[in-house]
Each structure stands twice: as structure tokens, then as C-alpha cells.
CSV table of C-alpha atoms and ligand atoms in Angstrom, one decimal:
chain,number,residue,atom,x,y,z
A,1,MET,CA,-110.3,155.8,65.5
A,2,ALA,CA,-112.6,153.3,67.0
A,3,SER,CA,-113.4,151.7,63.6
A,4,ASP,CA,-109.7,150.9,63.1
A,5,ARG,CA,-109.6,148.8,66.1
A,6,VAL,CA,-108.7,145.2,65.4
A,7,ASN,CA,-111.3,142.6,66.3
A,8,LEU,CA,-109.5,140.0,68.4
A,9,LEU,CA,-112.4,137.5,68.2
A,10,GLY,CA,-111.2,134.7,65.9
A,11,LEU,CA,-107.6,135.8,65.6
A,12,PRO,CA,-105.5,132.6,65.5
A,13,ARG,CA,-103.1,132.3,68.3
A,14,PRO,CA,-99.9,133.1,66.3
A,15,GLU,CA,-101.6,136.2,64.9
A,16,LEU,CA,-102.8,137.3,68.3
A,17,GLU,CA,-99.2,136.8,69.7
A,18,ALA,CA,-97.8,138.9,66.8
A,19,PHE,CA,-100.5,141.6,67.5
A,20,VAL,CA,-99.7,142.0,71.2
A,21,ALA,CA,-96.0,142.0,70.4
A,22,GLU,CA,-96.0,144.4,67.5
A,23,ARG,CA,-98.8,146.8,68.5
A,24,LEU,CA,-98.5,146.7,72.2
A,25,GLY,CA,-94.9,145.6,72.9
A,26,ALA,CA,-96.2,142.8,75.1
A,27,LYS,CA,-95.0,139.3,75.7
A,28,PRO,CA,-96.7,136.3,74.0
A,29,PHE,CA,-98.2,135.1,77.3
A,30,ARG,CA,-100.4,138.1,77.1
A,31,ALA,CA,-102.0,136.7,74.0
A,32,ARG,CA,-102.7,133.5,75.9
A,33,GLN,CA,-104.3,135.4,78.8
A,34,LEU,CA,-106.5,137.3,76.3
A,35,MET,CA,-107.6,134.0,74.7
A,36,LYS,CA,-108.7,132.6,78.0
A,37,TRP,CA,-110.7,135.7,78.7
A,38,ILE,CA,-112.3,135.8,75.3
A,39,TYR,CA,-113.2,132.1,74.9
A,40,ARG,CA,-113.3,130.5,78.3
A,41,ARG,CA,-114.9,133.4,80.2
A,42,GLY,CA,-116.7,135.0,77.3
A,43,ALA,CA,-115.4,138.5,78.0
A,44,ALA,CA,-116.1,141.2,75.5
A,45,ASP,CA,-114.8,144.0,77.6
A,46,PHE,CA,-111.1,144.6,78.3
A,47,ALA,CA,-111.9,146.5,81.5
A,48,ALA,CA,-113.2,143.3,83.1
A,49,MET,CA,-109.9,141.4,82.5
A,50,SER,CA,-108.8,141.8,86.0
A,51,ASP,CA,-105.4,140.0,85.8
A,52,LEU,CA,-104.1,142.3,83.1
A,53,ALA,CA,-102.4,145.5,84.2
A,54,LYS,CA,-104.5,148.6,84.0
A,55,ASP,CA,-102.1,150.2,81.5
A,56,PHE,CA,-102.3,147.2,79.2
A,57,ARG,CA,-106.1,147.2,79.3
A,58,ALA,CA,-106.1,150.9,78.4
A,59,GLN,CA,-103.7,150.2,75.5
A,60,LEU,CA,-105.9,147.4,74.3
A,61,GLU,CA,-109.0,149.5,74.5
A,62,ALA,CA,-107.3,152.0,72.1
A,63,VAL,CA,-106.3,149.5,69.4
A,64,ALA,CA,-108.5,146.5,69.7
A,65,LYS,CA,-112.1,145.3,70.3
A,66,ILE,CA,-114.0,142.1,70.8
A,67,SER,CA,-116.9,142.4,68.5
A,68,VAL,CA,-119.7,139.8,68.0
A,69,PRO,CA,-122.8,139.7,65.8
A,70,GLU,CA,-126.0,141.0,67.3
A,71,ILE,CA,-128.9,138.6,68.1
A,72,VAL,CA,-132.1,139.6,66.3
A,73,THR,CA,-134.4,136.9,67.5
A,74,GLU,CA,-134.3,133.7,69.6
A,75,GLN,CA,-136.8,130.9,69.3
A,76,VAL,CA,-137.0,127.9,71.6
A,77,SER,CA,-138.6,124.7,70.4
A,78,ALA,CA,-140.8,122.4,72.5
A,79,ASP,CA,-137.9,119.9,72.5
A,80,GLY,CA,-135.5,122.5,73.9
A,81,THR,CA,-133.7,123.2,70.7
A,82,ARG,CA,-132.9,126.9,70.4
A,83,LYS,CA,-132.4,129.0,67.3
A,84,TRP,CA,-130.9,132.4,67.0
A,85,MET,CA,-131.0,134.7,64.1
A,86,LEU,CA,-127.9,137.0,63.9
A,87,ARG,CA,-127.8,140.3,62.2
A,88,MET,CA,-125.3,140.5,59.3
A,89,ASP,CA,-126.3,143.9,58.1
A,90,GLU,CA,-129.4,146.0,57.7
A,91,VAL,CA,-131.4,143.4,55.9
A,92,GLN,CA,-129.7,140.1,56.2
A,93,GLY,CA,-129.4,137.4,58.9
A,94,ILE,CA,-127.9,134.0,59.5
A,95,GLU,CA,-129.0,131.2,61.9
A,96,THR,CA,-127.4,129.3,64.6
A,97,VAL,CA,-129.0,126.3,66.4
A,98,TYR,CA,-128.3,124.7,69.7
A,99,ILE,CA,-129.5,121.1,70.1
A,100,PRO,CA,-129.5,119.7,73.7
A,101,GLU,CA,-129.4,115.9,74.1
A,102,PRO,CA,-129.0,113.9,77.3
A,103,ASP,CA,-125.3,113.1,76.7
A,104,ARG,CA,-124.2,116.1,74.7
A,105,GLY,CA,-125.1,119.5,73.4
A,106,THR,CA,-124.5,120.3,69.7
A,107,LEU,CA,-124.1,123.8,68.3
A,108,CYS,CA,-124.9,123.9,64.6
A,109,ILE,CA,-123.3,127.0,63.0
A,110,SER,CA,-123.4,128.7,59.6
A,111,SER,CA,-120.5,129.5,57.4
A,112,GLN,CA,-122.1,131.7,54.7
A,113,VAL,CA,-125.0,134.1,54.2
A,114,GLY,CA,-127.0,131.8,52.0
A,115,CYS,CA,-125.5,129.2,49.8
A,116,ALA,CA,-124.6,128.8,46.2
A,117,MET,CA,-124.7,125.1,45.9
A,118,ASP,CA,-128.3,125.0,45.0
A,119,CYS,CA,-129.2,121.5,46.3
A,120,SER,CA,-132.8,121.0,45.2
A,121,PHE,CA,-134.2,119.9,48.6
A,122,CYS,CA,-132.6,122.6,50.8
A,123,ALA,CA,-134.3,125.8,52.1
A,124,THR,CA,-131.1,127.7,52.3
A,125,ALA,CA,-130.4,127.0,48.6
A,126,GLN,CA,-133.7,128.7,47.7
A,127,GLN,CA,-132.5,131.9,49.2
A,128,GLY,CA,-129.4,132.1,47.0
A,129,PHE,CA,-126.0,133.3,48.1
A,130,ASN,CA,-124.8,136.6,49.4
A,131,ARG,CA,-121.4,136.4,51.0
A,132,ASN,CA,-118.9,134.4,53.1
A,133,LEU,CA,-118.9,134.9,56.9
A,134,SER,CA,-115.7,136.2,58.4
A,135,VAL,CA,-113.7,134.2,61.0
A,136,ALA,CA,-115.1,136.5,63.7
A,137,GLU,CA,-118.7,135.9,62.5
A,138,ILE,CA,-118.1,132.2,62.5
A,139,VAL,CA,-116.5,132.1,65.9
A,140,GLY,CA,-118.9,134.7,67.2
A,141,GLN,CA,-121.8,132.3,66.8
A,142,VAL,CA,-120.1,130.0,69.4
A,143,TRP,CA,-119.2,133.0,71.6
A,144,LEU,CA,-122.9,134.2,71.6
A,145,ALA,CA,-124.4,130.7,72.2
A,146,GLN,CA,-122.0,130.2,75.1
A,147,ARG,CA,-123.1,133.5,76.6
A,148,GLU,CA,-126.8,132.8,76.0
A,149,LEU,CA,-126.6,129.3,77.5
A,150,GLY,CA,-124.4,130.5,80.4
A,151,ASP,CA,-121.8,128.0,79.3
A,152,ALA,CA,-118.0,127.7,79.5
A,153,PRO,CA,-115.4,125.2,78.4
A,154,GLY,CA,-114.6,122.6,81.0
A,155,GLU,CA,-116.4,120.1,83.2
A,156,GLY,CA,-120.2,120.0,82.6
A,157,ARG,CA,-120.1,122.2,79.6
A,158,LYS,CA,-123.3,122.6,77.5
A,159,ILE,CA,-121.7,123.0,74.1
A,160,THR,CA,-119.8,119.7,73.7
A,161,ASN,CA,-119.9,119.5,69.9
A,162,ILE,CA,-119.8,122.0,67.1
A,163,VAL,CA,-121.1,121.1,63.6
A,164,LEU,CA,-120.7,123.2,60.5
A,165,MET,CA,-124.1,122.1,59.3
A,166,GLY,CA,-126.0,125.4,59.3
A,167,MET,CA,-126.4,127.8,56.4
A,168,GLY,CA,-123.7,127.7,53.7
A,169,GLU,CA,-121.1,125.4,52.2
A,170,PRO,CA,-118.2,125.5,54.6
A,171,LEU,CA,-115.6,124.4,52.1
A,172,ALA,CA,-116.6,127.2,49.8
A,173,ASN,CA,-115.5,129.5,52.6
A,174,TYR,CA,-112.3,127.6,53.3
A,175,ARG,CA,-110.1,130.6,54.1
A,176,ASN,CA,-112.3,131.7,57.1
A,177,VAL,CA,-113.7,128.3,58.2
A,178,VAL,CA,-110.3,126.7,58.8
A,179,PRO,CA,-109.0,129.4,61.2
A,180,ALA,CA,-112.3,129.3,63.0
A,181,MET,CA,-112.0,125.5,63.4
A,182,ARG,CA,-108.5,126.0,64.8
A,183,ILE,CA,-110.0,128.2,67.6
A,184,PHE,CA,-112.6,125.5,68.3
A,185,LEU,CA,-109.8,122.9,68.7
A,186,ASP,CA,-107.3,125.2,70.5
A,187,ASP,CA,-107.0,124.4,74.2
A,188,LEU,CA,-107.0,128.2,74.9
A,189,GLY,CA,-110.0,128.5,72.6
A,190,TYR,CA,-113.0,126.2,72.9
A,191,ASP,CA,-110.8,123.2,73.6
A,192,LEU,CA,-112.9,120.6,71.7
A,193,SER,CA,-111.4,117.3,70.5
A,194,ARG,CA,-111.2,116.8,66.8
A,195,ARG,CA,-114.0,114.2,67.0
A,196,ARG,CA,-116.3,116.9,68.4
A,197,VAL,CA,-115.9,119.4,65.5
A,198,THR,CA,-117.6,118.2,62.3
A,199,LEU,CA,-117.5,119.9,59.0
A,200,SER,CA,-120.3,118.9,56.6
A,201,THR,CA,-119.8,119.4,52.9
A,202,SER,CA,-121.8,118.8,49.8
A,203,GLY,CA,-118.6,117.6,48.2
A,204,LEU,CA,-116.0,120.2,47.1
A,205,VAL,CA,-113.3,117.6,46.3
A,206,PRO,CA,-110.2,119.9,45.9
A,207,GLN,CA,-110.9,121.5,49.3
A,208,ILE,CA,-111.3,118.0,50.9
A,209,TYR,CA,-107.7,117.2,49.8
A,210,LYS,CA,-106.5,120.6,51.1
A,211,LEU,CA,-108.3,120.1,54.4
A,212,ALA,CA,-106.6,116.7,54.8
A,213,GLU,CA,-103.3,118.5,54.9
A,214,GLU,CA,-104.3,121.4,57.0
A,215,CYS,CA,-106.8,120.7,59.7
A,216,ASN,CA,-107.9,117.7,61.6
A,217,VAL,CA,-111.7,117.5,62.2
A,218,ALA,CA,-114.5,115.0,61.6
A,219,LEU,CA,-115.9,115.0,58.1
A,220,ALA,CA,-119.5,114.5,57.1
A,221,VAL,CA,-120.4,114.4,53.4
A,222,SER,CA,-123.9,115.1,52.0
A,223,LEU,CA,-124.2,112.1,49.6
A,224,HIS,CA,-128.0,111.9,49.3
A,225,ALA,CA,-127.9,109.6,46.2
A,226,PRO,CA,-126.2,106.3,45.3
A,227,ASN,CA,-125.6,107.1,41.6
A,228,ASP,CA,-124.5,110.1,39.6
A,229,GLU,CA,-127.7,110.5,37.6
A,230,LEU,CA,-129.7,111.1,40.7
A,231,ARG,CA,-127.0,113.0,42.6
A,232,ASN,CA,-126.6,115.4,39.7
A,233,GLU,CA,-130.2,116.4,40.2
A,234,LEU,CA,-130.2,116.6,44.0
A,235,VAL,CA,-126.7,118.0,44.6
A,236,PRO,CA,-125.6,119.8,41.5
A,237,ILE,CA,-121.9,120.1,42.5
A,238,ASN,CA,-121.9,116.4,41.5
A,239,ARG,CA,-121.8,117.4,37.9
A,240,ILE,CA,-118.3,118.8,38.6
A,241,HIS,CA,-117.1,116.3,41.2
A,242,PRO,CA,-118.9,113.0,40.6
A,243,ILE,CA,-119.4,110.3,43.3
A,244,ASP,CA,-116.3,108.2,42.6
A,245,GLU,CA,-114.1,111.3,42.7
A,246,LEU,CA,-115.8,112.4,45.9
A,247,LEU,CA,-115.4,109.0,47.6
A,248,LYS,CA,-111.7,108.8,46.6
A,249,ALA,CA,-111.2,112.2,48.3
A,250,CYS,CA,-113.0,110.9,51.4
A,251,TRP,CA,-110.9,107.8,51.8
A,252,HIS,CA,-107.8,109.9,51.2
A,253,TYR,CA,-108.9,112.2,54.0
A,254,LEU,CA,-109.4,109.3,56.4
A,255,ASP,CA,-105.9,107.9,55.5
A,256,VAL,CA,-104.1,111.2,56.0
A,257,GLN,CA,-106.0,112.2,59.1
A,258,ASN,CA,-106.0,108.8,60.7
A,259,GLY,CA,-109.7,109.4,61.2
A,260,ARG,CA,-112.2,106.8,62.4
A,261,SER,CA,-114.9,107.1,59.8
A,262,ILE,CA,-116.7,109.4,57.5
A,263,THR,CA,-120.4,110.1,58.1
A,264,PHE,CA,-122.5,110.2,54.9
A,265,GLU,CA,-125.7,112.2,55.1
A,266,TYR,CA,-128.6,110.9,53.2
A,267,VAL,CA,-131.9,112.8,53.1
A,268,MET,CA,-134.9,110.6,52.7
A,269,LEU,CA,-137.1,111.9,49.9
A,270,ASP,CA,-140.3,110.1,49.2
A,271,GLY,CA,-140.3,108.3,45.9
A,272,ILE,CA,-137.0,109.9,44.9
A,273,ASN,CA,-134.0,108.2,46.6
A,274,ASP,CA,-135.7,105.9,49.2
A,275,ARG,CA,-136.1,102.5,47.4
A,276,PRO,CA,-134.4,99.4,48.7
A,277,GLU,CA,-132.5,99.3,45.4
A,278,HIS,CA,-131.0,102.6,46.3
A,279,ALA,CA,-129.9,101.2,49.6
A,280,ARG,CA,-128.3,98.3,47.9
A,281,GLN,CA,-126.4,100.6,45.5
A,282,LEU,CA,-125.2,102.6,48.5
A,283,ALA,CA,-124.0,99.5,50.2
A,284,ARG,CA,-122.0,98.6,47.1
A,285,LEU,CA,-120.3,102.0,47.2
A,286,LEU,CA,-119.4,101.9,50.9
A,287,ARG,CA,-118.9,98.3,51.6
A,288,GLY,CA,-115.7,97.6,53.5
A,289,ARG,CA,-115.0,101.3,54.1
A,290,ALA,CA,-114.9,103.2,57.4
A,291,ALA,CA,-118.2,104.8,56.6
A,292,LYS,CA,-121.5,105.5,58.5
A,293,LEU,CA,-124.7,106.5,57.0
A,294,ASN,CA,-126.9,109.1,58.7
A,295,LEU,CA,-130.4,108.9,57.3
A,296,ILE,CA,-132.2,112.3,57.6
A,297,PRO,CA,-135.9,112.4,57.2
A,298,PHE,CA,-136.6,115.2,54.8
A,299,ASN,CA,-137.8,118.4,56.5
A,300,VAL,CA,-140.4,120.3,54.6
A,301,PHE,CA,-140.2,124.1,53.9
A,302,PRO,CA,-142.5,126.4,52.0
A,303,GLY,CA,-142.3,126.0,48.3
A,304,THR,CA,-140.6,122.6,48.2
A,305,ARG,CA,-141.8,119.9,45.8
A,306,TYR,CA,-140.5,117.0,47.9
A,307,LYS,CA,-142.1,114.9,50.6
A,308,ARG,CA,-140.6,113.1,53.5
A,309,SER,CA,-140.3,109.3,53.0
A,310,SER,CA,-142.7,107.3,55.2
A,311,ALA,CA,-141.4,106.0,58.5
A,312,ALA,CA,-141.7,102.4,57.1
A,313,ALA,CA,-139.6,103.3,54.0
A,314,ILE,CA,-136.9,104.8,56.2
A,315,LEU,CA,-136.8,101.8,58.5
A,316,LEU,CA,-136.7,99.4,55.6
A,317,PHE,CA,-133.9,101.5,54.0
A,318,ARG,CA,-131.9,101.3,57.2
A,319,ASP,CA,-132.5,97.6,57.5
A,320,VAL,CA,-131.3,96.9,54.0
A,321,LEU,CA,-128.1,98.8,54.6
A,322,ASN,CA,-127.5,97.1,57.9
A,323,ASP,CA,-128.1,93.7,56.3
A,324,HIS,CA,-125.4,94.6,53.8
A,325,GLY,CA,-123.0,95.4,56.6
A,326,ILE,CA,-123.3,99.2,56.5
A,327,ILE,CA,-123.9,101.1,59.7
A,328,ALA,CA,-126.9,103.3,59.3
A,329,THR,CA,-128.7,105.4,61.8
A,330,ILE,CA,-131.8,107.6,61.5
A,331,ARG,CA,-131.3,111.2,62.6
A,332,ARG,CA,-134.0,112.3,65.0
A,333,THR,CA,-135.7,115.5,63.8
A,334,ARG,CA,-135.1,118.3,66.2
A,335,GLY,CA,-136.5,121.8,66.4
A,336,ASP,CA,-138.8,121.5,63.4
A,337,ASP,CA,-141.5,123.5,65.2
A,338,ILE,CA,-139.3,126.5,64.9
A,339,ASP,CA,-137.8,125.7,61.5
A,340,ALA,CA,-134.5,124.8,63.0
A,341,ALA,CA,-134.2,121.3,61.6
A,342,CYS,CA,-131.7,120.2,58.9
A,343,GLY,CA,-132.3,122.1,55.7
A,344,GLN,CA,-134.8,124.5,57.2
A,345,LEU,CA,-132.4,127.3,58.0
A,346,ALA,CA,-133.2,130.2,55.7
A,347,GLY,CA,-132.2,133.3,57.6
A,348,LYS,CA,-132.5,136.5,55.5
A,349,VAL,CA,-130.4,136.5,52.4
A,350,THR,CA,-130.2,138.9,49.5
A,351,ASP,CA,-129.3,136.8,46.6
A,352,ARG,CA,-126.2,138.0,44.7
A,353,THR,CA,-125.5,134.9,42.6
A,354,LEU,CA,-125.5,135.5,38.9
A,355,VAL,CA,-125.5,131.8,38.1
A,356,ARG,CA,-127.2,129.3,40.3
A,357,LEU,CA,-125.4,126.0,40.2
A,358,GLY,CA,-128.3,123.7,39.8
A,359,LYS,CA,-130.0,125.5,37.0
A,360,LYS,CA,-127.3,126.6,34.6
A,361,LEU,CA,-123.8,125.4,35.5
A,362,VAL,CA,-122.6,122.3,33.8
A,363,SER,CA,-119.0,122.8,32.7
A,364,SER,CA,-116.1,122.7,35.2
A,365,GLU,CA,-114.7,126.0,33.9
A,366,SER,CA,-117.6,127.7,35.5
A,367,SER,CA,-116.9,126.3,39.0
A,368,ALA,CA,-115.3,129.7,39.7
A,369,VAL,CA,-118.8,131.1,40.6
A,370,ILE,CA,-118.8,129.1,43.8
A,371,ARG,CA,-115.4,130.1,45.1
B,401,SAH,N1,-123.6,122.7,52.9
B,401,SAH,C1,-123.1,121.7,53.8
B,401,SAH,C2,-123.6,122.0,55.2
B,401,SAH,C3,-125.1,121.8,55.4
B,401,SAH,S1,-125.3,120.5,56.5
B,401,SAH,C4,-123.6,120.3,53.3
B,401,SAH,O1,-124.3,120.3,52.3
B,401,SAH,O2,-123.2,119.3,53.9
B,401,SAH,C5,-127.0,120.3,56.5
B,401,SAH,C6,-127.4,118.9,56.1
B,401,SAH,O3,-128.8,118.9,56.0
B,401,SAH,C7,-126.9,118.5,54.7
B,401,SAH,O4,-126.6,117.1,54.7
B,401,SAH,C8,-128.0,118.8,53.9
B,401,SAH,O5,-128.0,118.2,52.6
B,401,SAH,C9,-129.2,118.4,54.7
B,401,SAH,N2,-130.5,119.0,54.3
B,401,SAH,C10,-130.6,120.0,53.5
B,401,SAH,N3,-131.9,120.3,53.3
B,401,SAH,C11,-132.6,119.4,54.0
B,401,SAH,C12,-134.0,119.1,54.2
B,401,SAH,N4,-134.9,119.9,53.7
B,401,SAH,N5,-134.3,118.1,55.1
B,401,SAH,C13,-133.4,117.3,55.6
B,401,SAH,N6,-132.0,117.5,55.4
B,401,SAH,C14,-131.7,118.5,54.6
């Protein structure tokens, strides 16, 4: 039956090899050929795979498929940023954003339908959480963007970087995010170097330790506040994993991975976390460490109570950090005319969370709700 066909998109290489051996009695190199077709050439149709024997293609057709999410809408910003809404079911959608720059092209992908982390300044949080994306749905975002952009791995490629900075908390969907990242790194997959795949997390400490052992990618951490009191308000997971615990996990990650540095994201909220004293506190936390700060001007969305810090406040904040020996850069806002900027991705989410982290959860026993 067609519905029993296995989706090959996102199958890790060893599993694809096992599949072709066990289900089709074929040699492992067939799996490698399939990967090249799926990821390098963006094939979705076995019939088009001209270097595979006709019989083998027919066999594949019977037991396998390459199935990608459907694009509902595409929007293109005045600055060239593109945003796609992808259908997850009848009523729900997630968003993927492509950000072209002169020296690179970054694809920002989602990991969940909605998010349960409940950060007070994020549009996705307002929508609540529905479910994790599957490996195929995560990898499918790259597959689709590559098709839409007419791109392919190799010289002159358009997607040079992938960031898990869209909707969702990637480490809360660890089980599917890690295999997807392996496909991004695999030379028969999207063939990106580990510095060009960035996972951004709000700070799920146990999963950072796990990731350190299992997958080598760049790490970005949504810090947003220099002390626990403020971070508890802005990023409620901080009540379970406070700043010192989070930073310890970060330095451990760098040690184990032999990474260059960790990027800390810091959203600039007018009158909340943008005073020079906050910058000095941050500098004390990060001094002497392999850390970079990325200051993100707050992007407004309907219903938010926050305002963006003034340009002068952001520049001063950066200068105070730089004066204290901390590398800080200001993230240029991209795609805000199509609500594609950081924190503006809302998609369409039917909230299924019983307990929202920010409002009710305080004890660590309850952390199960975000798994
Ligand atoms: N859940 C992960 C991945 C999201 S990455 C994480 O928290 O890291 C998106 C980045 O944009 C995060 O640093 C997030 O905190 C930040 N962000 C969220 N809302 C924002 C807003 N309204 N304006 C600017 N940045 C925002």
C-alpha cells in the first residue's frame, strides 16, 4: 500500500543502507547513490534517477517514497529575504526563511510546530506548542528551499549556512533534530561544515551535555539577560537551569567539541535589559571565555508589550561590551516587512500545551512538560 512506503528523506546513511539491503537486497553503494539524488540533485521521483537500474527503480517505487512538506505561501521581502509557510496538516503551518547576504546565504529552519518555552518577547511563544517536527519535516525545509532557489551543494551554492533559529526549541526535539543535522553535515547530504550549521537554544542544559557527545555543530545560546532575576522573566527555562549552570554546559561543549566559540544572543528590549550596567554584568560573565555576543534589536509583533531599544542604546551597549574585551556585534534586521525577522515567526499553531512554562512552571519536576 502506498501509505506504507518508507519516506527516504531524512533517513540517516546507516539506516538507508540497511533499508536497501534488507528490503531490496541491494548493495550499500545504492544507498549512497540515492543520497546523491535526493540531496544533491533534489530528486523526488525515482523514475528520474537515471543511473539506477530500471528494476531497482520499480522496486523502490513500490516500497519507498520521497515526501516533502507542501508550500502554502511564499513571501519575498524588499531586502531579498524569502519566507515560506509549509503545511503541517489541515490547519497548521511552520515557517522557513532564506536570508541572502553578499558573502553567504542562510537558511533559518524550524524544529517544532510552535514552542513551549514561553519566552516573553517571542511571537512563536504566544502561539503555544503543538508538536515536534519529524526528521523528514526538518530536512524537507532544506530540500524545498534548495528547489525553490534553484540551488545545489557545491561551488557557488546559495544555501551556505543552516541555522536552527526558526520556530521551536531544537533541543526539546533532540531525537529528530540530531539526525537531521547529520544529513546537513554528511558529504552525501548537504555537505556543510560544522561551522556552517548552527543550533540555537534557549538553554536546555542536559541536552547541551548530550549534544557535546553526539554531534558537532556550532552552538548559539539565547542569553538575553545578565542575571537570573531578569532571565527568569524573559526566558522562563532559566528557573530550571540558571545562568551559571547554563554557562558551565556551554564551556563544556566547547571543550569537548574543540569548538571556536559560542555565540550568545541578546535581544535588545527598551528599558528592560539594555542599560550599560547590564552590559558590564554580561562582560563579567563572559570575560576570558571563547564567547561572542550577538545583539538583536527587538522585532515587534502584534500584542507584545516590549519596545525595541533605541539605536543609541544598542550602540552604547555594544561599546561597553567591546571596552570590556567582549566581542559584540549587532544583528542586522532582515525581512521584517514580511514578518520574517528573529522572533516574528508565528506560522499557524494549535496550542496543545497544558502548562505554559512562563506562567505556571516553577519546580524542576514539572520540566517533563517540555520534553
Ligand atoms: N528556541 C531557540 C531557537 C530560536 S532562535 C532559541 O531560543 O534559541 C531565534 C532567536 O531570536 C532567539 O535568540 C530568540 O530569543 C530571538 N528572538 C525571539 N523573539 C525575538 C524578537 N521578538 N525580536 C528579536 N529576537 C527575538
